[in-house]
């Protein structure tokens, strides 16, 4: 039999499903109250003499047991655990204890939702995931059960989805006390409770169902429940040791391998990952005999922040201060830098603290870059409204592909034409999903790298970002008309990235240099070659713009461009000399003499710059991924602080 619960204006009603009709049980009857020997008898009476009959299509199903006494989420599929370990860069080898006892944790019965209810993203989470599971519902009380007895205590099975905030889960795992808010958001049960006699079982007694998981109609994973390493009988038996199980207690199977997002995450190929769940995504989970659930993911309000406690063991570092002089006050917000031209500045110019620009013409305006997350971009766009209300945004130029210049694009009106170099558009498509940057905030990467990354990236919110790709691309040059004003775009890359565009406003004498220019903070050569960046500096100087807005740092003039040019030449000389001496990369970066550039913020970026120069000299130099480069930067910084 298939039992359902649905909501009405007068309260919940329970019934038995017969084809597409619900044979309704008497008012006040609940499935929880019927569990045990009376369940089948009540179902047979409802089929023969229903209180009423309603069409399944006309009711809104709830979870069959809307408020279970308890939920134990088990980990019956060890391949799922191996996949999770591999996703985080571990070898995927489980500790011996996993093979000795079944694992489970308690989920929150108060967060149970129905099979078609919207699912709220856990507040503060950028890594929201689903997990397709099967739920076994206890029908009769019992304790100290054998596995064979435990199976007889199961009243039926239902589809189950354990919604998981992977970033919160990863952060909380470092407390080493078990699951917490990362698993506290929602649990789906439904659409119905199916008695065991209607379901197939294998010769070993394991439930044998084919399951399938999709997001927005695209297959994520599929598998079989008879691949369980620990059977329901075994996990229920284990849980009953010294404990009285109650009718309605739910036991989740754990995730069927592949039927979640995290197992498809590969830090060696981040661009291949589809990304975590976002507002509006539709998740469809199905299992033969158990039906399907279809739910839409919805954004939640931001969480109320909590101030961290003082860490008595923390190393007290001096406050960061950008040492460069500024042509305008170097304060957060909008500053006019020319006739009808403004810069949005975000001190201190370190990682993610980038600048943007606004160019206003007659009844139209152009935005130069967005910011690293949605709250920062929303603040900027609100601050620009006194200009953009009378001169609405018509264009937005992305100077390059890095997230601190592109992540806020979804907040732009649909009428805005987003423009970028073709190589920038290509790099945006190839980069990892924006929310994966949360890894820099939550992953435990060791005692040196973890605090370094959290210090640099901890203040940003990467949740809910949907990357907006350019509407129009160009190769090397493009001239735009913005309300009668000429705005020139020049792609001077590759240098910092695959393409690096500058935005020149000739009639105002203003140049937006993007990340070809860092002022008071250290440039970082992600792409190179360094010689091309030096040539780009020469081109920018040749534009003879008296006011220059860098991608990071305070507003400057051509002297600021010359300083970056000289830094790059100095680093190339240092790297060439080290290579000529036979020093390997590690020896070279720790021996480098930064001279007058040692006081620039984030001086440890010299690690990446020397690495790129070494690869230019010797293309066979072993390639390092960004985590390896960040680790070397963190180590370099620790030795200099």
CSV table of N, CA, C and O in Angstrom, one decimal, residues 447-538:
chain,number,residue,atom,x,y,z
A,447,UNK,N,48.0,24.5,9.1
A,447,UNK,CA,48.1,25.7,10.0
A,447,UNK,C,48.7,26.9,9.4
A,447,UNK,O,48.6,28.0,10.1
A,448,UNK,N,49.3,26.9,8.2
A,448,UNK,CA,49.9,28.1,7.6
A,448,UNK,C,48.9,28.6,6.6
A,448,UNK,O,48.6,29.8,6.6
A,449,UNK,N,48.4,27.8,5.7
A,449,UNK,CA,47.6,28.2,4.6
A,449,UNK,C,46.2,28.6,5.1
A,449,UNK,O,45.7,29.7,4.6
A,450,UNK,N,45.6,27.9,6.0
A,450,UNK,CA,44.2,28.2,6.4
A,450,UNK,C,44.1,29.6,7.0
A,450,UNK,O,43.3,30.4,6.5
A,451,UNK,N,44.9,30.1,7.9
A,451,UNK,CA,44.8,31.4,8.4
A,451,UNK,C,45.1,32.5,7.4
A,451,UNK,O,44.5,33.6,7.4
A,452,UNK,N,46.0,32.2,6.5
A,452,UNK,CA,46.4,33.1,5.4
A,452,UNK,C,45.2,33.4,4.5
A,452,UNK,O,44.8,34.5,4.3
A,453,UNK,N,44.5,32.3,4.1
A,453,UNK,CA,43.4,32.5,3.2
A,453,UNK,C,42.2,33.1,3.9
A,453,UNK,O,41.5,33.9,3.3
A,454,UNK,N,41.9,32.7,5.1
A,454,UNK,CA,40.8,33.3,5.8
A,454,UNK,C,41.0,34.8,6.1
A,454,UNK,O,40.1,35.6,6.1
A,455,UNK,N,42.3,35.2,6.3
A,455,UNK,CA,42.6,36.6,6.5
A,455,UNK,C,42.3,37.4,5.2
A,455,UNK,O,41.8,38.5,5.2
A,456,UNK,N,42.7,36.8,4.1
A,456,UNK,CA,42.6,37.5,2.8
A,456,UNK,C,41.2,37.5,2.2
A,456,UNK,O,40.8,38.4,1.6
A,457,UNK,N,40.5,36.4,2.4
A,457,UNK,CA,39.2,36.2,1.7
A,457,UNK,C,38.0,36.0,2.7
A,457,UNK,O,36.9,35.9,2.2
A,458,UNK,N,38.2,36.1,4.0
A,458,UNK,CA,37.1,35.8,4.9
A,458,UNK,C,36.0,36.8,4.9
A,458,UNK,O,34.9,36.5,5.4
A,459,UNK,N,36.2,38.0,4.4
A,459,UNK,CA,35.1,39.0,4.5
A,459,UNK,C,34.1,39.1,3.4
A,459,UNK,O,33.3,40.0,3.4
A,460,UNK,N,34.1,38.1,2.5
A,460,UNK,CA,33.3,38.2,1.3
A,460,UNK,C,32.1,37.1,1.4
A,460,UNK,O,32.3,36.2,2.1
A,461,UNK,N,31.1,37.4,0.7
A,461,UNK,CA,29.9,36.5,0.6
A,461,UNK,C,29.7,36.0,-0.8
A,461,UNK,O,29.3,36.8,-1.7
A,462,UNK,N,30.1,34.7,-1.0
A,462,UNK,CA,30.0,34.2,-2.4
A,462,UNK,C,28.8,33.5,-2.7
A,462,UNK,O,28.7,32.8,-3.7
A,463,UNK,N,27.8,33.6,-1.9
A,463,UNK,CA,26.5,32.9,-2.1
A,463,UNK,C,25.6,33.6,-3.2
A,463,UNK,O,25.6,34.8,-3.3
A,464,UNK,N,24.9,32.7,-3.9
A,464,UNK,CA,23.9,33.2,-4.9
A,464,UNK,C,24.4,33.8,-6.1
A,464,UNK,O,23.6,34.4,-6.9
A,465,UNK,N,25.7,33.7,-6.4
A,465,UNK,CA,26.3,34.4,-7.6
A,465,UNK,C,26.0,33.6,-8.9
A,465,UNK,O,26.3,32.4,-8.9
A,466,UNK,N,25.4,34.2,-9.9
A,466,UNK,CA,25.2,33.7,-11.2
A,466,UNK,C,26.0,34.5,-12.2
A,466,UNK,O,25.7,35.7,-12.4
A,467,UNK,N,27.1,34.0,-12.7
A,467,UNK,CA,28.0,34.7,-13.5
A,467,UNK,C,27.2,35.2,-14.8
A,467,UNK,O,26.6,34.4,-15.5
A,468,UNK,N,27.3,36.5,-15.1
A,468,UNK,CA,26.7,37.0,-16.3
A,468,UNK,C,27.8,37.2,-17.3
A,468,UNK,O,28.7,38.0,-17.2
A,469,UNK,N,27.6,36.5,-18.4
A,469,UNK,CA,28.7,36.5,-19.5
A,469,UNK,C,28.4,37.8,-20.3
A,469,UNK,O,27.4,38.4,-20.4
A,470,UNK,N,29.5,38.2,-21.0
A,470,UNK,CA,29.4,39.4,-21.9
A,470,UNK,C,28.4,39.2,-23.0
A,470,UNK,O,28.2,38.1,-23.6
A,471,UNK,N,27.7,40.3,-23.4
A,471,UNK,CA,26.8,40.3,-24.5
A,471,UNK,C,27.5,40.6,-25.8
A,471,UNK,O,27.1,40.2,-26.9
A,472,UNK,N,28.7,41.3,-25.7
A,472,UNK,CA,29.4,41.7,-26.9
A,472,UNK,C,30.9,41.6,-26.6
A,472,UNK,O,31.3,42.0,-25.5
A,473,UNK,N,31.7,41.1,-27.5
A,473,UNK,CA,33.1,40.9,-27.3
A,473,UNK,C,33.9,41.6,-28.4
A,473,UNK,O,33.3,41.9,-29.5
A,474,UNK,N,35.1,41.9,-28.1
A,474,UNK,CA,36.0,42.5,-29.1
A,474,UNK,C,37.4,41.8,-29.0
A,474,UNK,O,37.7,41.1,-28.0
A,475,UNK,N,38.3,42.1,-30.0
A,475,UNK,CA,39.6,41.5,-29.9
A,475,UNK,C,40.6,42.4,-29.3
A,475,UNK,O,40.9,42.2,-28.1
A,476,UNK,N,41.0,43.5,-30.0
A,476,UNK,CA,42.1,44.3,-29.5
A,476,UNK,C,41.5,45.7,-29.1
A,476,UNK,O,42.0,46.3,-28.2
A,477,UNK,N,40.6,46.3,-29.9
A,477,UNK,CA,40.2,47.7,-29.7
A,477,UNK,C,38.7,47.8,-30.0
A,477,UNK,O,38.1,47.0,-30.8
A,478,UNK,N,38.1,48.7,-29.3
A,478,UNK,CA,36.6,48.9,-29.5
A,478,UNK,C,36.4,50.3,-29.0
A,478,UNK,O,36.8,50.7,-27.9
A,479,UNK,N,35.6,51.1,-29.8
A,479,UNK,CA,35.2,52.4,-29.3
A,479,UNK,C,33.7,52.4,-29.1
A,479,UNK,O,32.9,52.0,-30.0
A,480,UNK,N,33.2,52.9,-28.0
A,480,UNK,CA,31.8,53.0,-27.6
A,480,UNK,C,31.4,54.4,-27.5
A,480,UNK,O,32.1,55.3,-27.2
A,481,UNK,N,30.1,54.6,-27.9
A,481,UNK,CA,29.5,55.9,-27.7
A,481,UNK,C,28.6,55.8,-26.5
A,481,UNK,O,27.6,55.0,-26.5
A,482,UNK,N,28.9,56.6,-25.5
A,482,UNK,CA,28.1,56.6,-24.2
A,482,UNK,C,27.5,58.0,-24.1
A,482,UNK,O,28.1,58.9,-23.6
A,483,UNK,N,26.2,58.1,-24.5
A,483,UNK,CA,25.6,59.4,-24.4
A,483,UNK,C,26.3,60.5,-25.1
A,483,UNK,O,26.4,61.6,-24.6
A,484,UNK,N,26.9,60.2,-26.3
A,484,UNK,CA,27.6,61.2,-27.0
A,484,UNK,C,29.1,61.3,-26.6
A,484,UNK,O,29.8,62.1,-27.2
A,485,UNK,N,29.6,60.6,-25.7
A,485,UNK,CA,31.0,60.6,-25.3
A,485,UNK,C,31.7,59.4,-25.9
A,485,UNK,O,31.2,58.3,-25.9
A,486,UNK,N,32.9,59.6,-26.3
A,486,UNK,CA,33.7,58.6,-26.9
A,486,UNK,C,34.5,57.9,-25.7
A,486,UNK,O,35.2,58.5,-24.9
A,487,UNK,N,34.3,56.5,-25.7
A,487,UNK,CA,35.0,55.7,-24.7
A,487,UNK,C,35.8,54.6,-25.4
A,487,UNK,O,35.2,53.9,-26.2
A,488,UNK,N,37.1,54.6,-25.2
A,488,UNK,CA,37.9,53.7,-26.0
A,488,UNK,C,38.4,52.5,-25.1
A,488,UNK,O,38.8,52.7,-24.0
A,489,UNK,N,38.2,51.3,-25.6
A,489,UNK,CA,38.6,50.1,-25.0
A,489,UNK,C,39.8,49.5,-25.7
A,489,UNK,O,39.8,49.4,-26.9
A,490,UNK,N,40.9,49.1,-24.9
A,490,UNK,CA,42.1,48.5,-25.5
A,490,UNK,C,42.4,47.3,-24.7
A,490,UNK,O,42.6,47.3,-23.5
A,491,UNK,N,42.5,46.1,-25.4
A,491,UNK,CA,42.9,44.9,-24.8
A,491,UNK,C,44.4,44.8,-24.9
A,491,UNK,O,45.0,44.6,-26.0
A,492,UNK,N,45.1,45.0,-23.8
A,492,UNK,CA,46.6,45.0,-23.7
A,492,UNK,C,47.2,43.7,-23.2
A,492,UNK,O,48.4,43.5,-23.0
A,493,UNK,N,46.3,42.7,-23.0
A,493,UNK,CA,46.8,41.4,-22.5
A,493,UNK,C,47.2,40.5,-23.6
A,493,UNK,O,47.2,40.9,-24.8
A,494,UNK,N,47.6,39.2,-23.2
A,494,UNK,CA,47.6,38.7,-21.9
A,494,UNK,C,48.7,39.2,-21.0
A,494,UNK,O,49.8,39.5,-21.5
A,495,UNK,N,48.4,39.4,-19.7
A,495,UNK,CA,49.4,39.8,-18.8
A,495,UNK,C,48.9,39.4,-17.4
A,495,UNK,O,49.3,38.3,-17.0
A,496,UNK,N,48.1,40.2,-16.7
A,496,UNK,CA,47.5,39.7,-15.4
A,496,UNK,C,46.7,38.5,-15.7
A,496,UNK,O,46.7,37.5,-14.9
A,497,UNK,N,45.8,38.5,-16.7
A,497,UNK,CA,45.0,37.3,-17.1
A,497,UNK,C,45.1,37.2,-18.6
A,497,UNK,O,45.9,37.8,-19.3
A,498,UNK,N,44.2,36.3,-19.2
A,498,UNK,CA,44.3,36.0,-20.6
A,498,UNK,C,44.1,37.3,-21.5
A,498,UNK,O,44.6,37.4,-22.6
A,499,UNK,N,43.2,38.2,-20.9
A,499,UNK,CA,43.0,39.5,-21.6
A,499,UNK,C,42.8,40.5,-20.5
A,499,UNK,O,42.3,40.3,-19.5
A,500,UNK,N,43.4,41.7,-20.8
A,500,UNK,CA,43.3,42.8,-19.8
A,500,UNK,C,43.0,44.1,-20.6
A,500,UNK,O,43.9,44.6,-21.3
A,501,UNK,N,41.8,44.5,-20.4
A,501,UNK,CA,41.3,45.7,-21.1
A,501,UNK,C,41.5,46.9,-20.2
A,501,UNK,O,41.3,46.9,-19.0
A,502,UNK,N,41.8,48.1,-20.9
A,502,UNK,CA,41.8,49.4,-20.2
A,502,UNK,C,40.7,50.2,-20.8
A,502,UNK,O,40.3,50.0,-22.0
A,503,UNK,N,40.1,51.1,-20.1
A,503,UNK,CA,39.0,52.0,-20.5
A,503,UNK,C,39.5,53.4,-20.5
A,503,UNK,O,39.8,54.0,-19.4
A,504,UNK,N,39.6,54.0,-21.7
A,504,UNK,CA,40.2,55.4,-21.8
A,504,UNK,C,39.1,56.4,-22.1
A,504,UNK,O,38.3,56.2,-23.1
A,505,UNK,N,39.0,57.4,-21.3
A,505,UNK,CA,38.0,58.5,-21.6
A,505,UNK,C,38.8,59.7,-22.0
A,505,UNK,O,39.2,60.5,-21.1
A,506,UNK,N,39.0,59.9,-23.3
A,506,UNK,CA,40.0,61.0,-23.7
A,506,UNK,C,39.5,62.4,-23.3
A,506,UNK,O,40.4,63.2,-22.9
A,507,UNK,N,38.2,62.7,-23.4
A,507,UNK,CA,37.8,64.1,-23.1
A,507,UNK,C,37.9,64.4,-21.6
A,507,UNK,O,37.9,65.6,-21.3
A,508,UNK,N,38.0,63.4,-20.8
A,508,UNK,CA,38.2,63.7,-19.3
A,508,UNK,C,39.6,63.5,-18.9
A,508,UNK,O,39.9,63.8,-17.7
A,509,UNK,N,40.5,62.9,-19.7
A,509,UNK,CA,41.8,62.6,-19.3
A,509,UNK,C,41.9,61.5,-18.2
A,509,UNK,O,42.8,61.6,-17.3
A,510,UNK,N,41.0,60.5,-18.3
A,510,UNK,CA,40.9,59.5,-17.3
A,510,UNK,C,41.2,58.1,-17.9
A,510,UNK,O,40.6,57.8,-19.0
A,511,UNK,N,42.0,57.3,-17.3
A,511,UNK,CA,42.2,55.9,-17.7
A,511,UNK,C,41.9,55.0,-16.6
A,511,UNK,O,42.4,55.1,-15.5
A,512,UNK,N,41.0,54.0,-16.9
A,512,UNK,CA,40.7,52.9,-16.0
A,512,UNK,C,41.6,51.8,-16.4
A,512,UNK,O,41.4,51.2,-17.5
A,513,UNK,N,42.5,51.4,-15.6
A,513,UNK,CA,43.6,50.5,-16.0
A,513,UNK,C,43.3,49.0,-15.6
A,513,UNK,O,44.0,48.1,-16.0
A,514,UNK,N,42.1,48.8,-14.9
A,514,UNK,CA,41.9,47.4,-14.5
A,514,UNK,C,43.1,46.8,-13.7
A,514,UNK,O,43.8,47.6,-13.1
A,515,UNK,N,43.3,45.5,-13.8
A,515,UNK,CA,44.3,44.9,-13.0
A,515,UNK,C,45.7,44.9,-13.7
A,515,UNK,O,46.6,44.2,-13.3
A,516,UNK,N,45.8,45.7,-14.7
A,516,UNK,CA,47.2,46.0,-15.2
A,516,UNK,C,47.8,47.0,-14.3
A,516,UNK,O,49.1,47.2,-14.4
A,517,UNK,N,47.1,47.5,-13.3
A,517,UNK,CA,47.7,48.5,-12.4
A,517,UNK,C,47.2,48.2,-11.0
A,517,UNK,O,46.0,48.2,-10.7
A,518,UNK,N,48.2,47.9,-10.1
A,518,UNK,CA,48.0,47.8,-8.7
A,518,UNK,C,48.9,48.9,-8.1
A,518,UNK,O,50.0,49.0,-8.4
A,519,UNK,N,48.3,49.7,-7.2
A,519,UNK,CA,49.0,50.8,-6.6
A,519,UNK,C,49.1,50.6,-5.1
A,519,UNK,O,48.1,50.5,-4.4
A,520,UNK,N,50.3,50.6,-4.6
A,520,UNK,CA,50.5,50.4,-3.2
A,520,UNK,C,50.3,48.9,-2.8
A,520,UNK,O,50.5,48.6,-1.6
A,521,UNK,N,50.0,48.1,-3.7
A,521,UNK,CA,49.8,46.6,-3.5
A,521,UNK,C,50.4,45.9,-4.6
A,521,UNK,O,50.6,46.4,-5.7
A,522,UNK,N,50.8,44.7,-4.4
A,522,UNK,CA,51.7,43.9,-5.3
A,522,UNK,C,50.9,43.3,-6.5
A,522,UNK,O,49.9,42.6,-6.3
A,523,UNK,N,51.4,43.6,-7.7
A,523,UNK,CA,50.7,42.9,-8.9
A,523,UNK,C,50.9,41.4,-8.8
A,523,UNK,O,51.9,40.9,-8.1
A,524,UNK,N,50.1,40.7,-9.5
A,524,UNK,CA,50.2,39.2,-9.5
A,524,UNK,C,50.0,38.8,-11.0
A,524,UNK,O,49.0,39.1,-11.6
A,525,UNK,N,51.0,38.0,-11.5
A,525,UNK,CA,51.0,37.6,-12.9
A,525,UNK,C,50.4,36.2,-13.0
A,525,UNK,O,51.1,35.2,-12.9
A,526,UNK,N,49.1,36.2,-13.2
A,526,UNK,CA,48.4,34.9,-13.3
A,526,UNK,C,48.7,34.3,-14.7
A,526,UNK,O,48.8,33.1,-14.9
A,527,UNK,N,48.8,35.1,-15.7
A,527,UNK,CA,49.0,34.6,-17.1
A,527,UNK,C,50.3,35.0,-17.7
A,527,UNK,O,51.1,34.1,-18.1
A,528,UNK,N,50.7,36.3,-17.7
A,528,UNK,CA,51.9,36.7,-18.4
A,528,UNK,C,51.8,36.6,-19.9
A,528,UNK,O,50.7,36.3,-20.4
A,529,UNK,N,52.9,36.8,-20.6
A,529,UNK,CA,54.3,36.9,-20.0
A,529,UNK,C,54.5,38.3,-19.4
A,529,UNK,O,53.8,39.3,-19.7
A,530,UNK,N,55.5,38.3,-18.5
A,530,UNK,CA,55.8,39.6,-17.8
A,530,UNK,C,56.2,40.7,-18.8
A,530,UNK,O,55.8,41.8,-18.7
A,531,UNK,N,56.9,40.3,-19.9
A,531,UNK,CA,57.3,41.3,-20.9
A,531,UNK,C,56.1,42.0,-21.5
A,531,UNK,O,56.1,43.2,-21.8
A,532,UNK,N,55.0,41.2,-21.7
A,532,UNK,CA,53.8,41.8,-22.3
A,532,UNK,C,53.2,42.8,-21.3
A,532,UNK,O,52.6,43.8,-21.7
A,533,UNK,N,53.2,42.5,-20.0
A,533,UNK,CA,52.7,43.4,-19.0
A,533,UNK,C,53.5,44.7,-19.0
A,533,UNK,O,53.0,45.8,-18.9
A,534,UNK,N,54.8,44.6,-19.1
A,534,UNK,CA,55.7,45.7,-19.2
A,534,UNK,C,55.3,46.6,-20.4
A,534,UNK,O,55.2,47.8,-20.4
A,535,UNK,N,55.1,45.9,-21.6
A,535,UNK,CA,54.7,46.6,-22.8
A,535,UNK,C,53.4,47.3,-22.6
A,535,UNK,O,53.2,48.4,-23.1
A,536,UNK,N,52.5,46.6,-21.9
A,536,UNK,CA,51.2,47.2,-21.6
A,536,UNK,C,51.3,48.5,-20.8
A,536,UNK,O,50.6,49.5,-21.0
A,537,UNK,N,52.2,48.5,-19.8
A,537,UNK,CA,52.5,49.7,-19.0
A,537,UNK,C,53.0,50.8,-19.9
A,537,UNK,O,52.6,52.0,-19.8
A,538,UNK,N,53.9,50.5,-20.9
A,538,UNK,CA,54.4,51.5,-21.8
A,538,UNK,C,53.2,52.1,-22.6
A,538,UNK,O,53.1,53.3,-22.9
